[in-house]
Coordinates of C-alpha atoms in Angstrom, one line a residue:
X1 CA 106.0 116.0 108.7
X2 CA 103.4 113.3 109.0
X3 CA 99.9 114.9 109.2
X4 CA 96.8 113.0 110.4
X5 CA 93.6 115.3 110.2
X6 CA 95.5 117.9 111.8
X7 CA 97.3 121.0 110.7
X8 CA 100.7 122.4 110.3
X9 CA 101.2 126.0 111.5
X10 CA 104.1 128.1 110.5
X11 CA 105.3 131.4 111.7
X12 CA 107.1 133.5 109.1
X13 CA 109.9 134.6 111.7
X14 CA 113.2 132.7 110.9
X15 CA 114.5 130.9 113.8
X16 CA 117.2 128.8 112.1
X17 CA 119.1 128.8 108.8
X18 CA 120.6 126.0 107.2
X19 CA 122.5 125.7 103.6
X20 CA 119.5 126.2 101.0
X21 CA 119.4 123.2 98.1
X22 CA 121.2 120.7 99.9
X23 CA 118.4 119.0 102.0
X24 CA 114.8 119.7 102.3
X25 CA 111.9 118.8 104.9
X26 CA 108.6 117.6 103.9
X27 CA 105.4 116.8 105.6
X28 CA 104.4 113.1 105.7
X29 CA 100.9 111.9 105.8
X30 CA 98.9 108.7 106.0
X31 CA 99.6 107.8 102.5
X32 CA 101.6 109.3 99.8
X33 CA 98.8 110.7 97.7
X34 CA 100.3 113.2 95.1
X35 CA 97.7 116.1 95.1
X36 CA 96.7 116.4 91.2
X37 CA 94.7 119.5 90.8
X38 CA 94.8 121.0 94.2
X39 CA 97.1 124.0 95.0
X40 CA 100.0 123.1 97.5
X41 CA 102.0 125.9 96.8
X42 CA 100.9 129.8 96.2
X43 CA 103.7 131.9 94.8
X44 CA 103.0 135.6 95.3
X45 CA 104.1 138.6 93.4
X46 CA 103.6 142.1 94.3
X47 CA 103.7 145.3 92.6
X48 CA 105.7 146.5 95.2
X49 CA 109.0 145.0 96.3
X50 CA 108.4 145.6 100.0
X51 CA 106.8 142.5 101.3
X52 CA 105.2 144.5 104.4
X53 CA 103.2 146.8 102.0
X54 CA 100.6 146.2 99.3
X55 CA 101.2 142.6 99.2
X56 CA 98.4 140.5 97.5
X57 CA 96.6 137.8 99.5
X58 CA 95.7 134.5 97.7
X59 CA 93.9 131.7 98.6
X60 CA 92.8 128.3 96.6
X61 CA 89.7 126.8 95.7
X62 CA 89.2 123.5 93.9
X63 CA 85.3 122.7 94.6
X64 CA 86.1 119.1 95.7
X65 CA 86.8 118.3 91.8
X66 CA 90.2 116.2 91.4
X67 CA 89.8 116.5 87.7
X68 CA 90.0 120.2 87.4
X69 CA 86.7 120.9 85.7
X70 CA 85.9 123.6 88.3
X71 CA 89.4 124.8 88.8
X72 CA 89.9 128.3 90.6
X73 CA 90.9 130.2 93.4
X74 CA 90.0 133.2 95.6
X75 CA 92.1 136.4 95.2
X76 CA 91.7 139.2 97.9
X77 CA 88.5 137.3 98.7
X78 CA 87.1 137.5 95.3
X79 CA 86.5 134.0 93.3
X80 CA 88.4 133.7 90.4
X81 CA 86.7 131.7 87.6
X82 CA 88.1 130.0 84.4
X83 CA 91.3 128.1 84.0
X84 CA 89.0 125.2 83.0
X85 CA 91.5 123.4 81.1
X86 CA 94.2 122.9 83.9
X87 CA 93.6 119.3 84.6
X88 CA 96.3 116.8 86.1
X89 CA 95.8 113.1 86.6
X90 CA 95.7 111.8 90.1
X91 CA 98.6 109.6 91.0
X92 CA 99.7 107.8 94.2
X93 CA 103.0 107.9 95.6
X94 CA 104.4 110.1 93.2
X95 CA 105.7 113.7 93.9
X96 CA 104.3 116.6 91.8
X97 CA 105.4 120.2 91.5
X98 CA 103.2 122.9 91.5
X99 CA 103.9 126.7 91.2
X100 CA 101.3 129.5 91.1
X101 CA 102.4 132.7 90.0
X102 CA 100.3 136.1 90.4
X103 CA 101.9 139.1 88.5
X104 CA 100.2 142.4 87.7
X105 CA 96.8 141.1 87.2
X106 CA 97.8 137.7 85.2
X107 CA 97.7 134.4 86.8
X108 CA 100.1 131.4 85.8
X109 CA 100.1 128.0 86.9
X110 CA 103.1 125.6 86.4
X111 CA 103.0 121.5 86.7
X112 CA 106.2 119.8 86.7
X113 CA 107.8 123.0 85.7
X114 CA 105.7 123.5 82.7
X115 CA 102.9 126.2 82.0
X116 CA 99.7 124.4 82.4
X117 CA 97.4 127.5 82.5
X118 CA 97.3 131.3 82.3
X119 CA 95.0 134.0 82.3
X120 CA 93.8 137.5 83.8
X121 CA 92.2 137.8 87.1
X122 CA 90.3 140.7 88.9
X123 CA 92.4 142.7 91.2
X124 CA 89.7 144.7 93.3
X125 CA 92.3 146.3 95.6
X126 CA 95.6 145.4 97.6
X127 CA 95.6 144.1 101.0
X128 CA 98.7 144.5 103.3
X129 CA 100.2 140.9 104.3
X130 CA 101.3 141.0 108.0
X131 CA 104.7 139.3 108.2
X132 CA 103.7 138.1 111.5
X133 CA 100.9 135.9 110.4
X134 CA 100.2 132.2 110.6
X135 CA 99.9 129.9 107.5
X136 CA 98.0 126.6 108.0
X137 CA 99.2 123.8 105.6
X138 CA 97.2 120.9 104.8
X139 CA 93.8 121.9 106.4
X140 CA 91.2 124.4 105.3
X141 CA 90.1 126.9 107.9
X142 CA 86.3 127.7 107.7
X143 CA 86.7 129.8 110.6
X144 CA 89.7 131.9 111.8
X145 CA 92.3 129.1 113.0
X146 CA 89.2 126.7 113.3
X147 CA 86.3 125.3 111.9
X148 CA 88.4 122.4 110.7
X149 CA 86.7 119.3 108.9
X150 CA 88.6 115.8 108.2
X151 CA 87.1 115.6 104.9
X152 CA 89.0 118.9 103.9
X153 CA 92.2 117.6 105.5
X154 CA 95.0 116.9 103.3
X155 CA 96.6 113.2 103.8
X156 CA 100.0 112.7 101.9
X157 CA 103.4 114.4 101.6
X158 CA 104.2 118.3 101.4
X159 CA 107.5 119.8 100.7
X160 CA 109.3 123.0 99.4
X161 CA 106.3 125.5 100.1
X162 CA 107.8 128.7 99.3
X163 CA 106.6 132.3 99.0
X164 CA 108.3 135.2 96.9
X165 CA 107.6 138.7 96.7
X166 CA 108.2 138.7 93.1
X167 CA 107.5 136.9 90.1
X168 CA 109.5 133.7 89.0
X169 CA 110.7 133.4 85.3
X170 CA 109.8 130.1 83.5
X171 CA 113.3 128.9 83.8
X172 CA 113.5 129.7 87.5
X173 CA 110.3 127.4 87.7
X174 CA 111.9 124.6 85.9
X175 CA 114.9 124.8 88.3
X176 CA 112.3 124.6 91.1
X177 CA 110.9 121.4 89.8
X178 CA 114.1 119.7 88.7
X179 CA 114.9 118.5 92.1
X180 CA 118.2 120.4 92.4
X181 CA 119.5 123.0 94.1
X182 CA 117.3 126.0 94.2
X183 CA 116.6 129.1 96.1
X184 CA 113.9 129.4 98.7
X185 CA 111.3 131.8 99.1
X186 CA 112.1 135.3 100.5
X187 CA 108.9 135.8 102.3
X188 CA 108.3 132.1 103.5
X189 CA 109.7 128.7 103.3
X190 CA 109.1 125.1 105.0
X191 CA 112.8 124.6 104.6
X192 CA 113.7 127.6 106.8
X193 CA 110.8 128.8 109.1
X194 CA 109.7 127.6 112.3
X195 CA 107.0 125.0 112.0
X196 CA 104.3 124.0 114.6
X197 CA 103.2 120.2 114.1
X198 CA 99.7 119.4 115.0
X199 CA 97.4 116.5 114.9
X200 CA 100.2 113.9 114.8
X201 CA 102.2 115.4 111.8
X202 CA 105.9 114.5 111.6
X203 CA 108.9 115.9 109.7
X204 CA 111.5 114.2 107.4
X205 CA 114.7 115.7 106.3
X206 CA 115.7 114.3 102.8
X207 CA 118.0 115.2 99.6
X208 CA 116.7 117.4 97.2
X209 CA 117.1 114.4 94.7
X210 CA 114.7 112.2 96.7
X211 CA 111.6 113.9 95.1
X212 CA 112.7 112.9 91.6
X213 CA 113.7 109.3 92.6
X214 CA 111.5 106.7 91.0
X215 CA 111.3 103.7 93.2
X216 CA 110.2 100.3 91.4
X217 CA 107.7 98.4 93.7
X218 CA 106.5 95.0 93.4
X219 CA 103.9 92.5 95.2
X220 CA 104.4 88.9 95.3
X221 CA 101.4 86.6 94.8
X222 CA 102.1 83.4 97.1
X223 CA 100.1 81.1 94.7
X224 CA 101.9 78.5 92.8
X225 CA 100.6 79.1 88.9
X226 CA 101.8 78.2 85.5
X227 CA 103.6 81.0 83.6
X228 CA 100.4 82.1 81.5
X229 CA 98.3 82.3 84.5
X230 CA 100.6 84.1 86.5
X231 CA 101.1 86.8 84.2
X232 CA 97.6 87.1 83.6
X233 CA 97.2 87.6 87.5
X234 CA 99.5 90.6 87.3
X235 CA 97.8 92.0 84.1
X236 CA 94.3 91.7 85.7
X237 CA 95.5 94.3 88.4
X238 CA 97.2 96.6 85.9
X239 CA 100.6 95.2 86.9
X240 CA 103.5 93.0 84.9
X241 CA 105.7 90.4 85.9
X242 CA 108.8 91.9 87.9
X243 CA 112.3 91.9 86.9
X244 CA 114.9 93.1 89.2
X245 CA 117.0 95.9 87.9
X246 CA 120.3 94.8 89.3
X247 CA 122.0 92.1 91.5
X248 CA 121.0 94.3 94.7
X249 CA 117.2 94.4 93.8
X250 CA 117.6 90.5 93.1
X251 CA 119.0 89.9 96.4
X252 CA 116.0 91.8 98.0
X253 CA 113.3 89.9 95.8
X254 CA 114.9 86.8 96.8
X255 CA 114.7 87.6 100.6
X256 CA 111.3 88.9 100.6
X257 CA 110.1 85.7 98.6
X258 CA 111.5 83.4 101.3
X259 CA 108.7 84.1 103.5
X260 CA 106.3 82.4 100.7
X261 CA 108.7 79.5 100.0
X262 CA 106.4 76.9 101.5
X263 CA 103.5 78.0 99.2
X264 CA 105.4 78.2 96.1
X265 CA 105.9 74.4 96.4
X266 CA 109.4 74.0 94.7
X267 CA 112.9 75.0 94.7
X268 CA 112.1 76.9 91.5
X269 CA 109.8 79.1 93.2
X270 CA 109.3 82.4 91.4
X271 CA 108.9 83.6 88.1
X272 CA 111.0 86.4 86.6
X273 CA 109.7 88.9 84.0
X274 CA 111.9 88.5 81.2
X275 CA 111.9 86.5 78.0
X276 CA 114.2 85.7 74.9
X277 CA 111.7 84.8 72.8
X278 CA 112.3 87.9 70.4
X279 CA 116.1 87.3 70.0
X280 CA 117.7 84.2 71.4
X281 CA 120.1 85.1 74.7
X282 CA 118.7 88.7 74.5
X283 CA 116.5 88.8 77.7
X284 CA 113.9 91.6 77.7
X285 CA 111.7 92.7 80.3
X286 CA 107.9 92.2 80.2
X287 CA 107.5 95.7 81.5
X288 CA 109.2 97.9 78.9
X289 CA 110.9 95.5 76.6
X290 CA 114.3 96.7 77.5
X291 CA 117.2 94.3 78.0
X292 CA 117.6 93.1 81.4
X293 CA 120.5 92.8 83.6
X294 CA 120.6 88.8 84.2
X295 CA 121.3 86.9 87.4
X296 CA 122.2 83.3 86.0
X297 CA 122.8 80.4 88.0
X298 CA 126.1 78.4 87.0
X299 CA 125.7 76.8 83.6
X300 CA 122.5 78.8 82.8
X301 CA 121.0 79.5 80.4
X302 CA 121.1 76.2 78.7
X303 CA 117.8 75.5 77.0
X304 CA 118.2 77.2 73.7
X305 CA 115.1 78.5 71.7
X306 CA 113.1 75.9 73.6
X307 CA 113.4 77.7 76.9
X308 CA 112.2 81.4 76.8
X309 CA 110.9 82.2 80.2
X310 CA 112.7 82.4 83.6
X311 CA 112.5 81.2 87.0
X312 CA 114.3 82.0 90.2
X313 CA 116.3 79.1 92.2
X314 CA 115.3 79.0 95.8
X315 CA 118.4 78.3 97.4
X316 CA 120.6 81.1 96.1
X317 CA 118.1 83.5 94.2
X318 CA 119.8 82.9 90.8
X319 CA 118.1 82.4 87.6
X320 CA 117.5 79.4 85.2
X321 CA 115.9 79.6 82.0
X322 CA 112.7 77.3 81.2
X323 CA 109.8 76.7 78.8
X324 CA 107.0 79.4 79.0
X325 CA 104.7 76.6 78.6
X326 CA 106.1 74.2 81.1
X327 CA 103.6 72.9 83.7
X328 CA 105.7 73.9 86.6
X329 CA 103.7 76.0 89.0
X330 CA 105.7 79.0 90.7
X331 CA 104.8 82.4 92.6
X332 CA 105.1 85.6 90.8
X333 CA 106.3 89.0 91.8
X334 CA 104.3 91.8 89.9
X335 CA 105.7 95.1 89.4
X336 CA 103.6 98.1 90.4
X337 CA 102.1 100.3 87.8
X338 CA 99.7 103.0 88.9
X339 CA 98.7 104.4 85.4
X340 CA 95.6 102.1 85.5
X341 CA 94.3 101.7 89.1
X342 CA 91.8 99.0 89.9
X343 CA 88.3 100.4 90.0
X344 CA 85.6 99.3 92.4
X345 CA 82.1 99.4 90.9
X346 CA 78.6 98.8 92.2
X347 CA 78.3 101.6 94.6
X348 CA 77.2 105.1 94.6
X349 CA 80.3 107.2 95.0
X350 CA 80.1 110.9 94.1
X351 CA 83.7 111.1 93.2
X352 CA 85.5 108.7 90.8
X353 CA 88.5 108.8 92.6
X354 CA 86.8 106.9 95.5
X355 CA 86.5 104.0 93.3
X356 CA 90.4 103.8 92.6
X357 CA 92.4 101.1 94.5
X358 CA 95.9 99.6 94.3
X359 CA 97.4 96.5 95.4
X360 CA 99.7 97.1 98.4
X361 CA 101.6 94.8 101.1
X362 CA 100.2 91.6 102.6
X363 CA 97.7 90.8 105.1
X364 CA 96.9 87.6 106.0
X365 CA 99.7 86.4 103.9
X366 CA 97.8 87.6 100.9
X367 CA 98.3 91.0 99.0
X368 CA 95.6 93.4 99.9
X369 CA 93.7 96.2 98.0
X370 CA 93.9 99.8 99.2
X371 CA 91.4 102.5 98.3
X372 CA 92.5 105.9 97.6
X373 CA 89.8 107.2 100.3
X374 CA 90.4 104.8 103.2
X375 CA 88.8 101.5 102.2
X376 CA 91.0 98.3 102.4
X377 CA 90.0 95.0 101.2
X378 CA 91.9 91.8 102.8
X379 CA 91.5 88.3 103.4
X380 CA 90.1 87.6 106.9
X381 CA 90.0 83.9 106.6
X382 CA 90.8 81.0 104.4
X383 CA 87.6 81.5 102.2
X384 CA 86.5 85.0 103.2
X385 CA 87.6 88.6 102.3
X386 CA 86.7 91.7 103.9
X387 CA 86.1 95.2 102.9
X388 CA 86.7 97.7 105.7
X389 CA 86.3 101.4 106.0
X390 CA 89.2 102.7 108.0
X391 CA 87.7 106.2 108.3
X392 CA 85.0 104.9 110.5
X393 CA 86.4 101.6 111.7
X394 CA 83.5 99.6 110.2
X395 CA 83.3 96.4 108.1
X396 CA 81.4 97.3 104.8
X397 CA 81.0 93.7 103.6
X398 CA 82.5 90.3 102.9
X399 CA 82.9 88.0 100.2
X400 CA 83.1 84.3 100.1
X401 CA 85.5 82.8 97.5
X402 CA 85.7 79.3 96.2
X403 CA 89.4 78.6 97.1
X404 CA 92.3 79.8 99.3
X405 CA 94.2 81.1 96.0
X406 CA 91.1 83.2 95.1
X407 CA 90.8 87.0 94.9
X408 CA 88.1 89.6 94.6
X409 CA 89.2 90.4 91.2
X410 CA 86.3 90.6 88.8
X411 CA 82.6 90.5 89.4
X412 CA 81.4 88.8 92.6
X413 CA 78.4 89.0 95.0
X414 CA 79.1 90.7 98.2
X415 CA 77.2 90.6 101.5
X416 CA 76.8 93.9 103.2
X417 CA 77.8 94.4 106.9
X418 CA 76.5 97.9 106.8
X419 CA 73.9 99.9 104.8
X420 CA 75.4 101.2 101.3
X421 CA 73.8 103.2 98.8
X422 CA 70.2 102.2 99.6
X423 CA 71.1 98.5 100.5
X424 CA 70.2 97.4 103.8
X425 CA 72.6 95.4 106.0
X426 CA 72.8 91.7 104.7
X427 CA 71.8 92.7 101.4
X428 CA 73.8 90.7 98.6
X429 CA 75.0 93.1 95.8
X430 CA 77.1 92.6 92.9
X431 CA 80.6 94.5 92.8
X432 CA 83.5 94.2 90.5
X433 CA 87.3 95.0 90.8
X434 CA 89.1 95.5 87.4
X435 CA 91.3 97.8 85.6
X436 CA 88.6 98.5 82.8
X437 CA 87.7 101.8 81.8
X438 CA 84.5 103.2 81.8
X439 CA 83.8 102.5 78.0
X440 CA 84.9 98.7 78.8
X441 CA 82.9 95.8 80.3
X442 CA 84.4 93.7 83.1
X443 CA 84.0 89.9 82.3
X444 CA 83.4 87.9 85.5
X445 CA 87.1 87.0 85.7
X446 CA 88.3 90.4 85.5
X447 CA 89.3 90.7 81.9
X448 CA 88.0 93.8 79.8
X449 CA 86.3 94.2 76.3
X450 CA 84.8 97.0 74.7
X451 CA 81.0 97.4 75.9
X452 CA 80.1 97.3 72.2
X453 CA 80.9 93.5 72.4
X454 CA 78.6 92.8 75.3
X455 CA 75.6 90.9 74.3
X456 CA 76.6 90.7 70.6
X457 CA 75.7 86.9 70.3
X458 CA 79.4 86.1 70.2
X459 CA 81.7 85.0 73.3
X460 CA 84.2 87.6 73.7
X461 CA 85.2 87.2 77.3
X462 CA 87.3 84.1 77.9
X463 CA 85.0 82.9 80.5
X464 CA 81.8 83.7 78.2
X465 CA 80.4 85.9 80.7
X466 CA 79.7 88.8 78.2
X467 CA 76.6 86.9 77.0
X468 CA 75.2 86.3 80.5
X469 CA 72.2 88.3 81.8
X470 CA 71.8 90.0 78.6
X471 CA 68.9 92.2 79.8
X472 CA 67.7 95.1 77.5
X473 CA 65.0 97.1 79.6
X474 CA 64.9 98.4 83.0
X475 CA 61.5 100.0 83.9
X476 CA 61.3 103.0 86.4
X477 CA 59.3 103.0 89.4
X478 CA 55.7 103.3 88.7
X479 CA 55.9 102.4 85.0
X480 CA 52.4 100.9 83.7
X481 CA 52.4 98.6 80.8
X482 CA 48.7 99.6 80.0
X483 CA 49.7 103.3 79.8
X484 CA 51.1 104.5 76.5
X485 CA 54.1 107.1 76.3
X486 CA 53.4 110.8 76.2
X487 CA 53.9 112.9 73.1
X488 CA 56.6 115.5 73.3
X489 CA 53.9 117.7 72.5
X490 CA 51.5 118.2 75.3
X491 CA 47.9 117.0 74.5
X492 CA 48.8 115.2 71.6
X493 CA 48.7 111.4 70.6
X494 CA 51.9 109.6 70.2
X495 CA 53.4 109.4 66.7
X496 CA 53.5 105.8 65.4
X497 CA 55.3 104.8 62.2
X498 CA 54.1 101.8 60.2
X499 CA 55.1 99.8 57.2
X500 CA 53.0 96.9 55.4
X501 CA 54.6 94.6 53.2
X502 CA 52.5 92.4 51.2
X503 CA 53.9 88.8 50.8
X504 CA 51.3 87.2 48.5
X505 CA 47.7 87.2 47.4
X506 CA 46.4 83.6 47.9
X507 CA 42.9 84.6 46.4
X508 CA 41.3 87.4 44.9
X509 CA 37.5 87.0 44.2
X510 CA 35.6 90.0 42.4
X511 CA 32.3 88.2 42.7
X512 CA 32.5 87.8 46.5
X513 CA 34.5 91.0 46.8
X514 CA 37.0 89.5 49.1
X515 CA 40.7 88.8 49.0
X516 CA 43.0 86.5 51.0
X517 CA 46.3 88.0 51.7
X518 CA 49.4 87.3 53.5
X519 CA 51.6 90.2 54.8
X520 CA 53.8 91.6 57.6
X521 CA 53.3 94.8 59.5
X522 CA 56.2 97.0 61.4
X523 CA 55.1 99.5 63.6
X524 CA 57.6 101.7 65.5
X525 CA 57.2 104.4 68.3
X526 CA 59.3 106.2 71.0
X527 CA 58.9 105.3 74.5
X528 CA 61.5 107.4 76.7
X529 CA 60.4 105.9 80.1
X530 CA 62.5 103.0 80.5
X531 CA 66.3 102.7 80.5
X532 CA 67.9 100.4 77.7
X533 CA 70.8 98.4 78.3
X534 CA 73.5 96.4 75.9
X535 CA 71.9 97.7 72.7
X536 CA 73.6 96.4 69.7
X537 CA 74.0 98.3 66.3
X538 CA 72.1 95.4 64.6
X539 CA 68.3 95.2 65.2
X540 CA 68.4 91.4 65.6
X541 CA 70.6 91.7 68.6
X542 CA 68.0 93.6 70.2
X543 CA 65.2 91.4 70.3
X544 CA 62.9 91.4 73.5
X545 CA 62.2 88.1 75.4
X546 CA 58.5 87.0 75.9
X547 CA 59.1 88.0 79.5
X548 CA 60.2 91.6 78.7
X549 CA 57.5 92.0 76.1
X550 CA 55.0 91.4 78.7
X551 CA 56.1 94.3 80.8
X552 CA 56.3 97.1 78.2
X553 CA 53.6 99.2 76.6
X554 CA 52.9 97.8 73.0
X555 CA 50.7 98.7 70.1
X556 CA 47.4 96.5 69.7
X557 CA 46.7 96.0 66.0
X558 CA 42.9 95.4 65.0
X559 CA 41.6 94.5 61.6
X560 CA 38.0 95.4 61.8
X561 CA 37.2 94.5 58.1
X562 CA 38.4 90.7 58.2
X563 CA 35.5 88.5 57.4
X564 CA 34.3 86.8 60.6
X565 CA 37.3 88.0 62.2
X566 CA 39.2 85.1 61.1
X567 CA 42.7 86.0 61.2
X568 CA 45.8 83.8 61.8
X569 CA 49.1 85.3 63.3
X570 CA 52.3 83.5 62.3
X571 CA 54.9 85.4 64.6
X572 CA 55.2 88.4 66.7
X573 CA 58.4 89.9 67.8
X574 CA 59.5 93.1 69.7
X575 CA 62.9 94.8 68.8
X576 CA 64.6 97.8 70.3
X577 CA 66.2 100.1 67.4
X578 CA 69.1 101.9 68.7
X579 CA 68.8 105.5 67.4
X580 CA 71.7 107.2 69.4
X581 CA 74.5 106.7 71.3
X582 CA 74.7 105.5 75.1
X583 CA 74.4 108.1 78.3
X584 CA 77.6 109.3 79.5
X585 CA 79.5 106.5 81.2
X586 CA 78.7 106.0 85.0
X587 CA 81.9 104.9 86.8
X588 CA 79.9 103.2 89.4
X589 CA 78.3 100.9 86.8
X590 CA 79.6 98.3 84.6
X591 CA 76.5 98.3 82.0
X592 CA 76.0 100.3 78.9
X593 CA 73.0 102.6 79.4
X594 CA 70.8 104.2 76.6
X595 CA 68.2 106.8 77.6
X596 CA 64.7 106.4 76.4
X597 CA 65.1 108.9 73.6
X598 CA 68.0 106.9 72.2
X599 CA 65.9 104.0 71.4
X600 CA 62.6 103.2 69.5
X601 CA 60.7 100.1 70.1
X602 CA 59.7 98.2 66.6
X603 CA 57.0 95.8 66.7
X604 CA 57.0 93.2 63.8
X605 CA 53.8 91.5 63.6
X606 CA 55.6 89.0 61.6
X607 CA 53.4 87.3 58.9
X608 CA 49.6 87.5 59.2
X609 CA 47.5 85.1 57.3
X610 CA 44.0 86.6 57.0
X611 CA 41.9 83.6 56.8
X612 CA 38.1 83.1 55.9
X613 CA 37.6 79.7 57.7
X614 CA 36.9 78.0 54.6
X615 CA 40.7 77.2 54.2
X616 CA 43.7 77.4 56.6
X617 CA 45.0 80.6 55.0
X618 CA 41.8 82.2 53.6
X619 CA 40.1 85.4 54.8
X620 CA 37.4 87.7 53.5
X621 CA 38.6 91.1 53.4
X622 CA 36.0 93.7 52.3

């Protein structure tokens, strides 16, 4: 049943009965979102076997958190806390089986047939469960049969919702999750009851095995590239070069590739994701290193150890071996892998899953990016990409790219077409698309490196972008460089630590009672007001520029007993000393941030030559 911001109402009164376990119905939504951490199915158990009497009611609660940190539910109207360790990653286009078991004051939750959480819950009283009630699936009710909110509407597929009046054994749960013939709920089942479809929902009948079937998907990038660049194109979106599983899959790939034949430039138009580099004539897939079922053209392969890669022949779709470093451009199919989603960074989303994207089908003859929460990014012109919010029907921003073959992967500057995150319409803001985790830095081209390698005086990104814009300090609004930081204890002056290192005595005069001396002074203090970026473990990596030095408060050092005030400063530098780790990663930001308490400015006054004016490096110090 396809549900779009609506609801599915079901009546427990059976109106039709069909053989159980052979086929099943499922509710189909706008996209196949596997709801990880939300409750799709509530299995109730009663102390009394009569479903009309003393049945317990349960409703679920998730606090809008898809990672499970606030997992809980309401039982007989009482909020049940706990079960903090019950987490399950979000996955698109995947079926997940959930079973919730309530029995004698104990709650057990199963995911994919395995116990995920268990514990006691309070049982304040028993409430009758009328068999003539109505169950609303896929939409939370804030009022009785009303008060619906589109943000609380499930979008996806729901199937096999069953309710029993008894507890299921672990083995019964595993059978239910195994996509085989299994009994349906004796109180309620979407496979048996009359179902009312609202809000544009639809219903489809499929075999039980459908839910465990793993479909292999791919998307073709219709630009001719060499093998290395083609594989990199797939890798930067979290995919790998695709290899057909069998002859039928190869025929389908060939047929789909024909739509891009003109763009792929040659009769050998498509790369195949296999290689026999490891062992001659044993062709293994890039995806999992398993042995592939090859589909060779006549008299192929014929290149021996010098040809370890594979191309598809345009006229018939069969394969020919070729060199992996041959300067022969071809298009590339990338096999979908949703374990590492693309992440959009640069906005201010409150939910990390809102930053997740995947590469889907084609628009404007190019693959497009689809966000988990309704954003789409697609090519709108030869040199323009557009970000569109399907939930409100508005263009969010546009990106101009340097060539027709360019994609918005990596870091780019977008122009907003609507206000976002306190940025006005027309603002130009940096955004990035990459598969980088929160503890990684996104290079300008979309590659990922550990954040510790950012601004470490070494080029770790292939495009050298990790050493660009190595800003160390961001000052808060209202920061005054003439005002010192406050002491942690109110009313006390700040603590300064100093170290003086005498380099040499150039003159000692006991008659005049003066000395000429050369020395260094190092002063350190804490300033928790700024935010610090890109700090390295080595002090020399954290040297502030002259421009940044002028923005922050620094210690002024005076020498009142210098004769005639004659002192020569040879050098002066300001460093940031990292004394703690970074703040928790911000999934909206690509930078590593340290709070003020994690850093201590260190001012090294360099080498002072205290001079008297008689000589260049002489001074009178009393």
